[in-house]
Amino acid sequence: MTTSVSVIEPDITKLLDHLAGQPVLAHRLGGARHQWSAREIGDGNVNLVYAVRGPAGAVCVKQAPPYVRAAGPSWPLTPERVLFEHRALVEHRRHAPRYVPEPLHVDPAEHLLTVEYLEGHTVMRVGLAAGASYPHFAEQAARYLAHTLFFTSDLALPAGDKRELASFFETNTAMCQIMEDMVFTEIFLPHPRNRWTSPELDKDVKALQGDTELKLAVARLKQRYLTSRAALLHGDLHTGSIMVSASSVGVIDQEFACYGPMGFDLGTLLAHLLIAYFAADAHATARSTQQNWLLTAVEQVWDDFRAHFTDLWRDHAGGDGYPPALFTGAAEAALEAERQRYLDDLFTETLGFCGAEIIRRVVGFARPIDFTTITDSTRRAHAERRALALARSLATAPTDYRTAADLIAAARAAEGIQRG
Ligand code: SR1
Ligand code: MG
């Protein structure tokens, strides 16, 4: 299997014809077709993304080719993924409209999905790699996570509605399999897709692939991903799936959406904030301000999420889980204690997935620009080694961490690890 980036010729004429044929989209762009311009702006691994601008406004069009963008036709992938992305946008926007762009149109035949264009936003990972901080991010990300996860769970949805929704996403098989393979399995094998900073990390990767305790812990997490149907997940909530401006957050790229363990979304997001943290001081110019902000954000995402989720459960428990009728009067205190136990367990699950995600971003196919743009390979390897050390601890001993403050203290402590 090749992993070289293929050259994809965007068919702009066809794209503009498509938009002209949809009155809602044509109206949003305004003017006439010849006044519209389209530009391919995608930087993700999976799809093509176009920004199309007209006299009245802009839209964002995603096109799913029948293969993985980052690999080309040698890696086929169902283009039906746009249908799952569209439905996830609809469902998540229902519960978190401030943080999810409006889906405008989906064309199942052409595998085109048109969504609101987020003016003035940039991809968060790109901003982070350039040294930016986003002081309003954590509060909004926590609210997004609490609302999307709570309101699609059995705590909020009647069982029949939840089963119907889960059954739709149950067939996002090809996208889930990418995660099953990439996050939990192939990094522990001599797989041709694996890449890492070599030769600096060769010994680390060998050790990781022979680490039975770690492989068992990650296999346990995979089992959780395969079997849990707790909430409708974004499914790939890294900083490349988040658009930011100075004051707002928009979550995009829901093509990996599925019903799964809540800790998968939470852990993925924390993992990428921590990846940015470890990468930050390996860049040429010191970034201690950004690093401090990143750790504050890690702590605030979890702490705010926990507070919001608990409040939502107290005030909006309309589902079949934990029937409120059973916990009236004196039993209310027992239910409140149970909520705190549930969130303690969710924190443990989150840390496990966080560890697994960090590891696969150091060793696997999809290495993030946070690391890959560090040009000095010795410094890059040092940052990656520190990330691996924390990640292993999170994956194998998540119950050692009781609070998000414990987590960020461990991230700081990992800075003490010597260059190898
Ligand atoms: C073939 S896709 C590789 C990775 O990129 C996406 O962002 C997902 O994280 C996936 O695992
Ligand atoms: Mg993506």
Short mmCIF file of N, CA, C and O and ligand atoms in Angstrom, two decimals, residues 43-47 62 175 179 234 236 238 240-241 252-256 361, ligand 2:
data_model
loop_
_atom_site.label_atom_id
_atom_site.label_comp_id
_atom_site.label_asym_id
_atom_site.label_seq_id
_atom_site.Cartn_x
_atom_site.Cartn_y
_atom_site.Cartn_z
N ASP A 43 -7.01 20.09 4.17
CA ASP A 43 -5.68 19.66 4.61
C ASP A 43 -5.77 18.38 5.44
O ASP A 43 -4.82 17.99 6.08
N GLY A 44 -6.94 17.74 5.39
CA GLY A 44 -7.13 16.51 6.16
C GLY A 44 -6.69 15.30 5.36
O GLY A 44 -6.30 15.41 4.19
N ASN A 45 -6.77 14.13 5.99
CA ASN A 45 -6.33 12.90 5.35
C ASN A 45 -7.38 12.29 4.43
O ASN A 45 -7.05 11.46 3.59
N VAL A 46 -8.65 12.68 4.60
CA VAL A 46 -9.71 11.85 4.05
C VAL A 46 -10.42 12.45 2.82
O VAL A 46 -10.62 11.76 1.81
N ASN A 47 -10.83 13.72 2.90
CA ASN A 47 -11.71 14.29 1.86
C ASN A 47 -11.09 15.48 1.15
O ASN A 47 -10.09 16.04 1.59
N LYS A 62 -17.72 19.69 0.79
CA LYS A 62 -16.84 18.55 0.99
C LYS A 62 -17.16 17.49 -0.05
O LYS A 62 -18.33 17.19 -0.29
N MET A 175 -15.39 3.52 8.26
CA MET A 175 -14.69 4.59 8.99
C MET A 175 -14.27 4.10 10.37
O MET A 175 -13.17 4.38 10.85
N MET A 179 -10.36 3.48 12.47
CA MET A 179 -9.97 3.76 13.87
C MET A 179 -9.54 2.47 14.58
O MET A 179 -8.53 2.45 15.31
N HIS A 234 -18.37 12.34 17.86
CA HIS A 234 -17.78 12.95 16.67
C HIS A 234 -16.92 11.90 15.98
O HIS A 234 -16.94 11.75 14.76
N ASP A 236 -13.58 11.65 15.75
CA ASP A 236 -12.21 11.98 15.34
C ASP A 236 -11.91 13.41 15.80
O ASP A 236 -11.50 14.27 15.02
N HIS A 238 -9.90 15.64 16.92
CA HIS A 238 -8.57 16.22 17.11
C HIS A 238 -8.60 17.69 16.71
O HIS A 238 -9.62 18.21 16.23
N GLY A 240 -7.39 19.19 14.26
CA GLY A 240 -7.64 19.45 12.83
C GLY A 240 -9.11 19.39 12.50
O GLY A 240 -9.52 19.76 11.39
N SER A 241 -9.94 18.92 13.41
CA SER A 241 -11.40 18.86 13.20
C SER A 241 -12.10 20.04 13.88
O SER A 241 -13.31 20.02 14.06
N ILE A 252 -15.92 20.42 12.97
CA ILE A 252 -16.17 19.95 11.60
C ILE A 252 -15.73 18.49 11.46
O ILE A 252 -15.24 17.88 12.40
N ASP A 253 -15.91 17.96 10.25
CA ASP A 253 -15.34 16.65 9.88
C ASP A 253 -15.87 15.49 10.72
O ASP A 253 -15.11 14.72 11.33
N GLN A 254 -17.18 15.32 10.66
CA GLN A 254 -17.82 14.26 11.47
C GLN A 254 -17.90 12.92 10.73
O GLN A 254 -18.71 12.07 11.07
N GLU A 255 -17.07 12.68 9.72
CA GLU A 255 -17.24 11.46 8.92
C GLU A 255 -16.93 10.17 9.68
O GLU A 255 -17.30 9.09 9.24
N PHE A 256 -16.28 10.26 10.83
CA PHE A 256 -16.01 9.06 11.64
C PHE A 256 -17.07 8.87 12.74
O PHE A 256 -16.87 8.06 13.66
N ARG A 361 -0.33 8.73 17.30
CA ARG A 361 0.06 9.93 16.55
C ARG A 361 1.59 10.11 16.52
O ARG A 361 2.10 10.92 15.78
MG MG B 2 -10.81 14.53 9.57
#
